[in-house]
Coordinates of C-alpha atoms in Angstrom, one line a residue:
M1 CA -25.7 -14.4 -8.7
T2 CA -23.6 -17.1 -7.0
I3 CA -20.9 -18.8 -9.1
N4 CA -19.3 -22.2 -8.4
I5 CA -15.7 -22.4 -9.4
K6 CA -14.2 -25.9 -8.8
N7 CA -15.1 -26.5 -5.2
F8 CA -15.3 -22.7 -4.5
V9 CA -18.3 -20.5 -4.2
K10 CA -18.1 -16.8 -5.2
T11 CA -21.2 -14.9 -4.2
A12 CA -22.7 -11.9 -6.0
T13 CA -20.5 -9.0 -6.6
R14 CA -21.0 -6.2 -4.0
R15 CA -21.5 -2.7 -5.4
Q16 CA -18.8 -0.2 -4.6
I17 CA -19.5 2.5 -2.1
N18 CA -19.8 5.6 -4.3
N19 CA -20.2 8.2 -1.6
L20 CA -17.0 8.0 0.4
D21 CA -18.1 10.9 2.6
T22 CA -20.6 8.5 4.3
L23 CA -17.9 6.4 5.7
P24 CA -16.7 7.1 9.2
T25 CA -13.5 9.0 9.9
F26 CA -10.7 6.6 10.6
D27 CA -10.5 6.0 14.4
R28 CA -6.8 6.5 14.9
S29 CA -7.1 5.3 18.5
L30 CA -7.5 1.7 17.3
V31 CA -3.7 1.4 17.0
D32 CA -0.7 2.6 19.0
Y33 CA 0.5 5.6 16.9
K34 CA 3.4 6.2 19.3
S35 CA 5.0 3.0 18.0
Y36 CA 4.4 3.7 14.4
S37 CA 5.6 7.3 14.6
K38 CA 9.1 6.1 15.4
V39 CA 9.5 4.2 12.1
A40 CA 9.4 5.5 8.5
G41 CA 6.3 4.7 6.5
H42 CA 6.0 4.5 2.7
A43 CA 6.7 8.2 2.4
G44 CA 10.1 7.6 4.0
V45 CA 9.4 9.7 7.0
T46 CA 8.7 9.2 10.7
N47 CA 6.1 11.1 12.8
S48 CA 3.6 11.2 10.0
M49 CA -0.1 10.3 9.5
A50 CA -1.7 8.9 6.4
V51 CA -4.9 10.0 4.7
Q52 CA -6.9 8.1 2.1
A53 CA -8.8 10.5 -0.2
T54 CA -9.9 8.2 -3.1
R55 CA -10.7 4.6 -3.9
G56 CA -10.2 2.7 -7.0
C57 CA -8.4 3.9 -10.1
P58 CA -9.6 5.4 -13.4
Y59 CA -6.8 3.6 -15.3
R60 CA -6.3 0.0 -16.4
C61 CA -2.5 -0.4 -16.2
F62 CA -1.8 -4.1 -16.9
Y63 CA 0.7 -4.5 -14.0
C64 CA -1.8 -3.4 -11.4
D65 CA -4.6 -5.4 -9.9
V66 CA -6.6 -2.4 -8.5
F67 CA -9.0 -2.2 -11.4
K68 CA -10.0 -5.9 -11.0
T69 CA -11.6 -5.2 -7.7
T70 CA -12.7 -1.6 -8.2
E71 CA -14.7 -0.9 -11.3
H72 CA -14.9 2.8 -10.6
H73 CA -12.8 5.6 -9.1
F74 CA -14.5 7.5 -6.3
R75 CA -13.2 10.5 -4.4
R76 CA -14.1 12.1 -1.1
S77 CA -15.2 15.7 -1.3
V78 CA -12.8 18.5 -0.7
D79 CA -14.7 19.3 2.5
S80 CA -14.3 15.8 3.9
I81 CA -10.6 15.5 3.0
Y82 CA -9.8 19.0 4.3
E83 CA -11.6 18.5 7.6
E84 CA -9.7 15.3 8.4
V85 CA -6.4 17.0 7.5
K86 CA -7.3 20.0 9.7
M87 CA -8.1 17.6 12.6
I88 CA -4.8 15.8 12.1
A89 CA -2.8 19.1 12.0
G90 CA -4.6 20.1 15.2
M91 CA -3.2 17.1 16.9
G92 CA 0.3 18.4 16.3
V93 CA 1.1 16.3 13.2
K94 CA 3.4 18.2 10.9
R95 CA 3.7 15.5 8.1
I96 CA 0.8 14.1 6.2
E97 CA 1.0 11.5 3.5
F98 CA -1.7 10.6 0.9
I99 CA -1.8 6.9 0.2
D100 CA -3.9 7.3 -3.0
D101 CA -2.5 6.0 -6.3
I102 CA -4.3 8.8 -8.0
F103 CA -4.9 12.0 -6.0
N104 CA -4.7 14.6 -8.8
V105 CA -7.2 13.3 -11.3
K106 CA -9.7 16.0 -10.6
K107 CA -7.7 19.2 -11.0
K108 CA -10.4 21.6 -9.6
D109 CA -10.6 19.7 -6.3
F110 CA -6.8 19.2 -6.1
I111 CA -6.2 22.9 -6.4
E112 CA -9.1 23.8 -4.1
F113 CA -7.7 21.5 -1.3
F114 CA -4.3 23.1 -1.3
R115 CA -5.7 26.6 -1.5
R116 CA -7.7 25.9 1.7
V117 CA -4.5 24.7 3.4
S118 CA -2.7 27.8 2.4
R119 CA -5.6 30.1 3.4
D120 CA -5.8 28.6 6.9
K121 CA -2.0 28.3 7.3
L122 CA -2.1 24.7 8.6
N123 CA 1.7 24.6 8.4
V124 CA 2.0 20.9 7.4
S125 CA 4.1 19.1 4.8
F126 CA 2.4 16.7 2.3
F127 CA 3.9 13.6 0.8
F128 CA 2.6 11.4 -2.1
P129 CA 4.5 8.1 -1.8
T130 CA 2.3 6.2 -4.2
A131 CA 2.6 8.9 -6.8
L132 CA 0.6 11.6 -8.6
K133 CA -0.1 11.2 -12.3
G134 CA 2.6 13.3 -13.8
D135 CA 1.0 14.2 -17.1
L136 CA -2.2 15.6 -15.4
L137 CA -0.2 18.2 -13.5
D138 CA 0.2 21.7 -14.9
K139 CA 1.8 24.9 -13.6
E140 CA -1.3 26.1 -11.8
A141 CA -1.7 22.7 -10.0
I142 CA 2.0 22.5 -9.1
D143 CA 2.0 26.1 -7.8
A144 CA -1.0 25.4 -5.6
M145 CA 0.4 22.2 -4.3
M146 CA 3.8 23.7 -3.4
E147 CA 2.2 26.8 -1.8
G148 CA 0.0 24.5 0.2
G149 CA 3.0 22.5 1.7
G150 CA 3.9 19.9 -0.9
V151 CA 7.3 18.3 -0.1
G152 CA 7.4 14.6 -1.2
I153 CA 6.2 14.7 -4.8
N154 CA 6.4 11.3 -6.3
V155 CA 5.3 10.6 -9.9
S156 CA 5.2 7.3 -11.8
L157 CA 6.5 7.0 -15.3
E158 CA 7.2 3.2 -15.5
S159 CA 8.5 3.4 -19.1
A160 CA 9.4 6.2 -21.5
S161 CA 8.7 4.0 -24.4
P162 CA 5.5 5.1 -26.3
R163 CA 4.9 1.5 -27.4
M164 CA 5.2 0.2 -23.8
Q165 CA 2.9 3.0 -22.6
K166 CA 0.3 1.6 -25.0
V167 CA 1.0 -2.1 -24.1
M168 CA 0.8 -1.5 -20.4
K169 CA -2.4 0.6 -20.9
K170 CA -1.1 3.5 -18.9
G171 CA -1.1 5.9 -21.8
L172 CA 1.0 8.7 -20.3
N173 CA 1.6 11.8 -22.3
I174 CA 5.4 11.4 -22.0
E175 CA 6.2 14.9 -23.4
K176 CA 3.7 16.6 -21.0
F177 CA 5.1 14.5 -18.1
H178 CA 8.6 15.6 -18.9
E179 CA 7.6 19.3 -19.2
N180 CA 5.9 19.2 -15.8
M181 CA 8.8 17.6 -14.1
E182 CA 11.2 20.1 -15.6
Y183 CA 9.0 23.0 -14.3
L184 CA 8.7 21.4 -10.8
C185 CA 12.5 20.8 -10.5
K186 CA 13.5 24.2 -11.7
R187 CA 10.8 26.3 -10.1
Y188 CA 10.7 24.4 -6.8
P189 CA 14.1 22.8 -6.1
Q190 CA 12.9 22.3 -2.5
A191 CA 10.4 19.8 -3.7
V192 CA 11.7 16.3 -2.9
T193 CA 10.8 14.7 -6.2
G194 CA 10.5 11.0 -6.7
L195 CA 10.3 9.3 -10.1
N196 CA 9.2 5.6 -10.3
T197 CA 10.3 3.6 -13.3
M198 CA 10.2 -0.1 -14.0
H199 CA 12.7 -2.3 -15.9
G200 CA 12.1 -5.5 -17.7
F201 CA 8.5 -5.6 -18.9
P202 CA 7.7 -8.7 -21.0
S203 CA 8.5 -7.9 -24.7
E204 CA 10.4 -4.7 -23.7
T205 CA 13.5 -4.2 -25.9
E206 CA 16.9 -2.9 -24.8
D207 CA 16.4 0.2 -26.8
E208 CA 13.0 0.8 -25.1
A209 CA 14.7 0.3 -21.7
M210 CA 17.3 2.9 -22.6
L211 CA 14.6 5.4 -23.4
T212 CA 13.5 5.2 -19.8
L213 CA 17.1 5.6 -18.5
N214 CA 17.8 8.5 -20.8
F215 CA 14.5 10.1 -19.6
I216 CA 15.8 10.0 -16.0
L217 CA 19.2 11.3 -17.0
S218 CA 17.6 14.2 -18.9
L219 CA 16.0 15.5 -15.7
K220 CA 18.9 16.8 -13.8
W221 CA 17.5 17.4 -10.3
I222 CA 15.1 14.5 -9.5
H223 CA 15.8 13.8 -5.8
F224 CA 14.9 10.1 -5.7
P225 CA 14.5 8.3 -9.0
Y226 CA 13.9 4.6 -8.8
S227 CA 14.4 1.8 -11.3
H228 CA 12.5 -1.3 -10.1
I229 CA 12.8 -4.7 -11.6
V230 CA 9.4 -5.7 -12.9
R231 CA 7.7 -8.3 -10.7
I232 CA 4.8 -10.2 -12.2
F233 CA 2.0 -10.8 -9.7
P234 CA -0.5 -13.6 -10.1
G235 CA -3.9 -12.8 -11.4
T236 CA -2.9 -9.6 -13.1
V237 CA -3.2 -8.8 -16.8
L238 CA 0.6 -8.6 -16.8
E239 CA 0.8 -12.3 -15.9
K240 CA -1.4 -13.2 -18.8
F241 CA 0.6 -10.9 -21.1
A242 CA 3.9 -12.4 -19.9
L243 CA 2.8 -16.0 -20.5
E244 CA 1.6 -15.0 -24.0
H245 CA 5.1 -13.5 -24.7
G246 CA 7.2 -16.5 -23.7
V247 CA 7.7 -16.1 -20.0
N248 CA 7.1 -19.4 -18.3
Q249 CA 5.1 -19.9 -15.2
A250 CA 8.1 -21.3 -13.2
A251 CA 10.0 -18.1 -13.8
I252 CA 7.1 -16.0 -12.6
D253 CA 6.7 -18.2 -9.5
D254 CA 10.4 -18.0 -8.8
S255 CA 10.5 -14.2 -9.0
I256 CA 7.4 -13.4 -7.0
D257 CA 9.0 -13.1 -3.6
K258 CA 12.2 -11.4 -4.8
S259 CA 12.9 -7.8 -3.8
Y260 CA 12.7 -5.1 -6.4
H261 CA 16.5 -4.8 -6.7
E262 CA 17.0 -8.5 -7.4
I263 CA 17.4 -9.6 -11.0
T264 CA 14.6 -12.1 -11.9
P265 CA 14.3 -14.9 -14.5
T266 CA 11.4 -13.1 -16.1
L267 CA 13.5 -10.3 -17.7
P268 CA 13.5 -10.1 -21.5
F269 CA 17.1 -9.0 -21.5
K270 CA 20.4 -10.7 -20.8
K271 CA 21.6 -10.3 -17.3
E272 CA 24.6 -8.3 -18.5
F273 CA 22.4 -5.6 -20.0
T274 CA 20.5 -5.2 -16.7
V275 CA 23.7 -5.0 -14.7
M276 CA 25.1 -2.3 -17.1
Y277 CA 21.8 -0.4 -16.9
R278 CA 21.8 -0.3 -13.2
L279 CA 25.5 0.6 -13.0
K280 CA 24.9 3.5 -15.3
F281 CA 21.8 4.6 -13.3
L282 CA 23.7 4.6 -10.0
T283 CA 27.0 6.1 -11.2
E284 CA 25.7 8.7 -13.6
Y285 CA 22.7 9.8 -11.7
I286 CA 22.4 8.7 -8.0
L287 CA 26.1 9.3 -7.3
N288 CA 26.5 12.3 -9.7
K289 CA 28.4 14.9 -7.7
E290 CA 26.8 18.0 -9.3
R291 CA 23.3 16.5 -8.5
L292 CA 24.1 15.6 -5.0
L293 CA 25.5 19.0 -4.2
K294 CA 22.3 20.5 -5.5
V295 CA 19.7 18.2 -3.9
L296 CA 21.2 17.2 -0.6
P297 CA 20.9 20.6 1.2
Y298 CA 17.1 20.5 0.5
Q299 CA 16.9 16.8 1.5
M300 CA 18.6 17.6 4.8
K301 CA 16.1 20.4 5.4
H302 CA 13.2 18.0 5.1
F303 CA 14.5 14.7 6.5
T304 CA 16.4 13.5 9.5
E305 CA 19.7 11.7 9.0
S306 CA 18.2 8.3 9.8
E307 CA 15.4 8.9 7.3
L308 CA 18.0 9.7 4.6
N309 CA 20.0 6.7 5.6
Q310 CA 17.0 4.5 4.9
R311 CA 16.3 6.2 1.6
Y312 CA 19.8 5.9 0.3
S313 CA 20.5 2.4 1.6
S314 CA 17.5 1.2 -0.6
Y315 CA 19.7 1.9 -3.7
F316 CA 22.6 -0.1 -2.4
P317 CA 21.5 -3.4 -0.8
Y318 CA 25.0 -4.3 0.3
K319 CA 27.9 -2.1 1.5
V320 CA 26.4 1.4 1.2
K321 CA 24.1 1.8 4.2
S322 CA 23.9 5.5 5.0
L323 CA 24.1 9.0 3.8
R324 CA 27.7 9.2 5.0
D325 CA 28.5 6.1 3.0
V326 CA 27.1 7.8 -0.1
L327 CA 29.2 10.9 0.5
K328 CA 32.3 8.7 0.9
V329 CA 31.6 6.7 -2.3
A330 CA 30.8 10.0 -4.3
D331 CA 34.0 11.6 -2.8
L332 CA 32.0 14.4 -1.3
E333 CA 33.0 14.0 2.4
N334 CA 34.8 17.3 2.4
D335 CA 32.2 19.2 0.3
I336 CA 29.0 18.7 2.2
E337 CA 28.4 19.1 5.9
I338 CA 25.7 16.8 7.2
N339 CA 23.1 19.1 8.9
C340 CA 19.8 17.3 8.8
L341 CA 16.4 18.0 10.2
K342 CA 16.3 17.3 14.0
E343 CA 13.9 14.7 15.4
E344 CA 12.5 17.3 17.9
E345 CA 11.4 19.5 15.0
I346 CA 8.9 17.0 13.7
S347 CA 8.1 14.8 16.8
I348 CA 4.4 14.7 17.8
K349 CA 4.0 15.4 21.5
D350 CA 1.9 13.0 23.4
I351 CA 0.4 11.6 20.2
N352 CA -1.8 8.9 21.7
N353 CA -3.5 11.2 24.1
Q354 CA -3.9 13.8 21.3
I355 CA -5.7 11.1 19.3
R356 CA -7.8 10.0 22.2
S357 CA -9.1 13.5 22.7
K358 CA -10.6 13.2 19.2
F359 CA -11.7 9.6 19.5
P360 CA -12.8 9.0 23.1
V361 CA -13.1 5.5 24.5
K362 CA -16.5 3.9 23.8
S363 CA -18.0 1.3 26.3
K364 CA -18.6 -2.2 25.0
H365 CA -21.1 -4.8 26.1
P366 CA -19.6 -7.4 28.6
D367 CA -20.5 -10.2 26.1
A368 CA -19.4 -8.2 23.0
F369 CA -18.3 -10.2 20.0
K370 CA -14.5 -10.2 20.0
F371 CA -12.9 -9.7 16.6
L372 CA -9.1 -9.8 16.1
L373 CA -7.8 -8.1 13.0
I374 CA -4.3 -9.0 11.9
N375 CA -2.2 -7.3 9.3
I376 CA 0.5 -9.6 7.8
S377 CA 2.4 -7.1 5.7
T378 CA 5.7 -6.7 7.6
F379 CA 8.2 -9.5 8.1
F380 CA 9.4 -10.4 11.6
T381 CA 12.7 -8.8 12.7
S382 CA 14.5 -12.1 12.2
D383 CA 13.3 -12.1 8.5
R384 CA 13.6 -8.4 7.8
G385 CA 16.3 -8.9 5.2
T386 CA 13.6 -10.5 3.1
S387 CA 12.0 -7.1 2.4
E388 CA 13.6 -4.7 0.0
Y389 CA 12.5 -1.5 1.8
D390 CA 12.0 -1.6 5.6
V391 CA 8.9 0.6 6.1
L392 CA 6.1 0.4 8.6
E393 CA 2.6 1.9 8.1
P394 CA -0.4 1.7 10.5
P395 CA -2.9 -0.8 8.9
L396 CA -5.3 1.8 7.5
G397 CA -7.4 -0.9 5.9
L398 CA -8.1 -2.6 9.2
I399 CA -8.7 0.8 10.9
A400 CA -11.3 1.5 8.2
L401 CA -13.0 -1.9 8.8
Q402 CA -13.1 -1.5 12.6
S403 CA -14.2 2.1 12.5
Y404 CA -17.2 1.0 10.3
L405 CA -18.0 -1.9 12.6
D406 CA -18.0 0.3 15.6
E407 CA -20.3 2.8 13.9
K408 CA -22.8 0.1 12.8
L409 CA -22.6 -2.3 15.7
G410 CA -21.4 -0.1 18.5
P411 CA -21.1 -1.9 21.9
L412 CA -21.9 -5.3 20.3
V413 CA -18.4 -5.8 18.8
K414 CA -15.0 -5.4 20.4
G415 CA -12.2 -5.1 17.9
K416 CA -8.4 -5.5 18.4
L417 CA -6.0 -4.5 15.6
I418 CA -2.4 -5.9 15.5
K419 CA 0.4 -5.9 12.9
S420 CA 3.4 -8.1 12.4
R421 CA 6.7 -6.8 13.8
V422 CA 4.9 -3.9 15.6
D423 CA 2.5 -5.8 17.9
F424 CA 4.0 -9.3 17.6
D425 CA 7.4 -10.2 16.3
S426 CA 7.1 -14.0 16.4
Y427 CA 4.5 -16.7 16.1
E428 CA 4.8 -17.2 19.9
E429 CA 3.9 -13.6 20.5
L430 CA 0.9 -13.8 18.2
D431 CA -0.3 -16.9 20.0
E432 CA 0.0 -15.1 23.3
I433 CA -2.2 -12.3 22.0
I434 CA -4.8 -14.7 20.7
K435 CA -5.0 -16.7 23.9
K436 CA -5.3 -13.5 26.0
F437 CA -7.9 -11.8 23.8
K438 CA -9.9 -15.0 23.1
P439 CA -11.4 -13.8 19.7
D440 CA -14.7 -15.1 18.5
A441 CA -13.3 -14.6 14.9
I442 CA -10.1 -13.6 13.3
G443 CA -9.5 -11.5 10.2
V444 CA -6.2 -11.5 8.4
S445 CA -5.0 -9.1 5.6
A446 CA -1.9 -9.2 3.5
M447 CA -0.2 -7.9 0.3
T448 CA 0.8 -10.4 -2.4
F449 CA 4.5 -9.9 -1.6
H450 CA 3.8 -11.4 1.8
K451 CA 1.6 -14.3 0.7
D452 CA 3.9 -17.1 1.9
F453 CA 4.2 -15.4 5.3
F454 CA 0.4 -14.9 5.3
H455 CA -0.3 -18.7 4.8
E456 CA 2.4 -19.7 7.3
A457 CA 0.9 -17.4 10.0
I458 CA -2.6 -18.8 9.5
K459 CA -1.3 -22.3 9.5
D460 CA 0.5 -21.6 12.8
I461 CA -2.7 -20.1 14.3
R462 CA -4.6 -23.3 13.5
N463 CA -1.8 -25.6 14.6
R464 CA -1.9 -23.9 18.0
G465 CA -5.5 -24.8 18.5
Y466 CA -7.7 -22.0 17.1
K467 CA -10.9 -23.6 15.7
K468 CA -13.2 -20.6 15.1
T469 CA -13.8 -18.6 11.9
I470 CA -10.8 -17.1 10.1
M471 CA -11.7 -14.7 7.3
V472 CA -9.2 -13.0 5.0
G473 CA -8.9 -9.9 2.9
G474 CA -6.6 -7.3 1.4
P475 CA -4.8 -7.1 -1.9
Y476 CA -3.6 -10.7 -2.0
P477 CA -6.8 -12.5 -1.1
T478 CA -9.0 -10.1 -3.0
T479 CA -7.2 -10.7 -6.4
S480 CA -6.2 -14.3 -5.9
F481 CA -9.1 -15.8 -4.0
E482 CA -8.9 -19.2 -5.8
E483 CA -5.3 -19.6 -4.8
V484 CA -6.0 -18.4 -1.2
L485 CA -9.0 -20.8 -0.8
E486 CA -6.8 -23.8 -1.6
D487 CA -5.6 -23.2 2.0
K488 CA -8.0 -25.3 4.1
N489 CA -7.3 -23.2 7.2
I490 CA -9.2 -20.3 5.7
D491 CA -13.0 -20.1 6.0
I492 CA -14.0 -16.9 4.1
C493 CA -12.3 -14.7 1.6
G494 CA -13.6 -11.1 1.4
I495 CA -13.4 -9.8 -2.2
G496 CA -15.6 -6.7 -2.3
E497 CA -16.2 -3.5 -0.2
G498 CA -14.7 -4.8 3.0
E499 CA -16.6 -2.6 5.5
V500 CA -20.1 -3.6 4.5
T501 CA -19.2 -7.2 3.7
I502 CA -17.4 -7.8 7.0
T503 CA -20.2 -6.1 9.0
E504 CA -22.7 -8.6 7.5
I505 CA -20.4 -11.5 8.3
I506 CA -20.0 -10.3 11.9
K507 CA -23.8 -9.8 12.3
K508 CA -24.4 -13.4 11.3
L509 CA -21.6 -14.7 13.6
I510 CA -23.1 -12.7 16.5
I511 CA -26.5 -14.4 15.8
S512 CA -24.8 -17.8 15.6
K513 CA -22.9 -17.1 18.8
G514 CA -19.6 -17.6 17.1
K515 CA -20.5 -20.9 15.3
K516 CA -19.1 -21.1 11.8
L517 CA -21.6 -20.1 9.1
D518 CA -23.2 -22.7 6.9
D519 CA -23.6 -22.5 3.1
I520 CA -27.0 -20.9 3.2
E521 CA -25.8 -18.1 5.5
L522 CA -22.7 -17.5 3.5
N523 CA -24.6 -17.4 0.2
E524 CA -26.7 -14.5 1.6
I525 CA -23.6 -12.4 1.9
D526 CA -22.4 -10.6 -1.3
G527 CA -18.8 -10.0 -2.0
I528 CA -17.2 -13.1 -0.6
A529 CA -15.8 -16.5 -1.7
Y530 CA -15.4 -19.7 0.2
N531 CA -14.4 -23.3 -0.2
K532 CA -17.4 -25.6 0.0
D533 CA -15.4 -28.3 1.6
N534 CA -14.6 -26.2 4.6
H535 CA -18.3 -25.5 5.5
S536 CA -21.1 -27.6 6.8
K537 CA -24.3 -27.7 4.8
S538 CA -27.4 -26.3 6.3
L539 CA -30.3 -28.6 7.2
I540 CA -32.2 -27.2 4.2
T541 CA -29.3 -28.1 1.9
Q542 CA -29.0 -31.5 3.4
R543 CA -32.7 -32.2 2.9
I544 CA -32.5 -31.0 -0.8
V545 CA -29.4 -33.3 -1.4
K546 CA -31.1 -36.2 0.3
A547 CA -34.3 -35.7 -1.7
N548 CA -32.4 -35.6 -4.9
I549 CA -30.6 -38.9 -4.1
I550 CA -33.9 -40.5 -3.2
S551 CA -35.6 -39.3 -6.4
K552 CA -32.8 -40.8 -8.4

């Protein structure tokens, strides 16, 4: 069913793809991995490759917008995940990160995967930057993961307050979570554990906040705990909850683009309390001498010095910029010798050719439809201070889209994937790429954190003369399509199952020879939204409107 909202049209919801094994393997040759391998991704490591094993989330945490766009949680089979990991390891990649929010929901599959890795001696290290669910782990699962190469083991607590766990709909078993982390830290000190917490949920009390800090302090050997200031993103249940509990919209809007270390006007505490909280967190835990003497030797075994510099500088946005600075501040310069992992131990020899051997070049039709996919999720170098944590990941979402398009449309479509900072580092460079490639349509994706940059980039593309279809997708457009479509420069907003949806759009654009689609054509595509004012009406619609006017 098509729904009209203001001057927007939202077409019928597209059903989720429930068999992820039917999707093509990500064609890694679509981007320049040599460039990405030099810079740390979300796992905090260079020379890595990311894998996506699941989609959606079985939980309904109120600060997250995933459940709004994915009703169900689906997982690739163990066979599918393992074969991709095996292929990646065969290309010489020694570090693999799973970008899933929830990788360990199905314990049987979780254990089976790692047992296969152990059995075949793949000799790779695994990282979970977006976190495992800590209370679903147990000793058997932890043992299998560590024996199979687990290194970067992140878990998310958010809050140690039982009330806040209920309010945020996360529902963690805090006691079980604590038990698992104690076992992991004591049994496997070589595991580089990460613990994500959040500070300043609407209605949170100072006593509840201290429960979280004391939870961290009680776990002696967590390598990288984090205490992020809560940011309230538009369209989430958290925003509604915040407004209901006295947080005004202006404060929410003011805080949206702030980094996670910046104190925001949405906090339910006095600024002095948050300053005290952070000072206690940094001095009593991060800079604790006993802890640093215990964890640093393991960290240096798994990370290069530059990677550790990046990790530690994220705690101190100002004067402390490196591991050496941390040792100086903690008065450990004479107690610890810096002897980190060497770059040559983890570098991937001839990575682009290794990838090309698995994904050979496919010929395209001379008149193939040219589709430019742009990821706007990293600020330009000149603006890099805006971002709280300077990481670069290949745009896996765009790789998934183009891999699917290539499988379904073959030689009829020629895609080009680019990402801000990596492939273009200014609007001028972006314009040069567009003018050289001459795309028949452009797709742009972005996270909510980069929404202003996203709109500015699209405005610049239009101002420089691009007249054809611009479609958008990604976490920001998907969850905030009404706000996005206020931007008259945007033609179509994808809000469901991107691969299938975008393939239908491209098919229609090929038939129309690049001409923008009219309302009838758009209404035939499930999983999109568009602004009626931006699209011409079909001849059929015009006749219907004219007939209605005459009849009146």
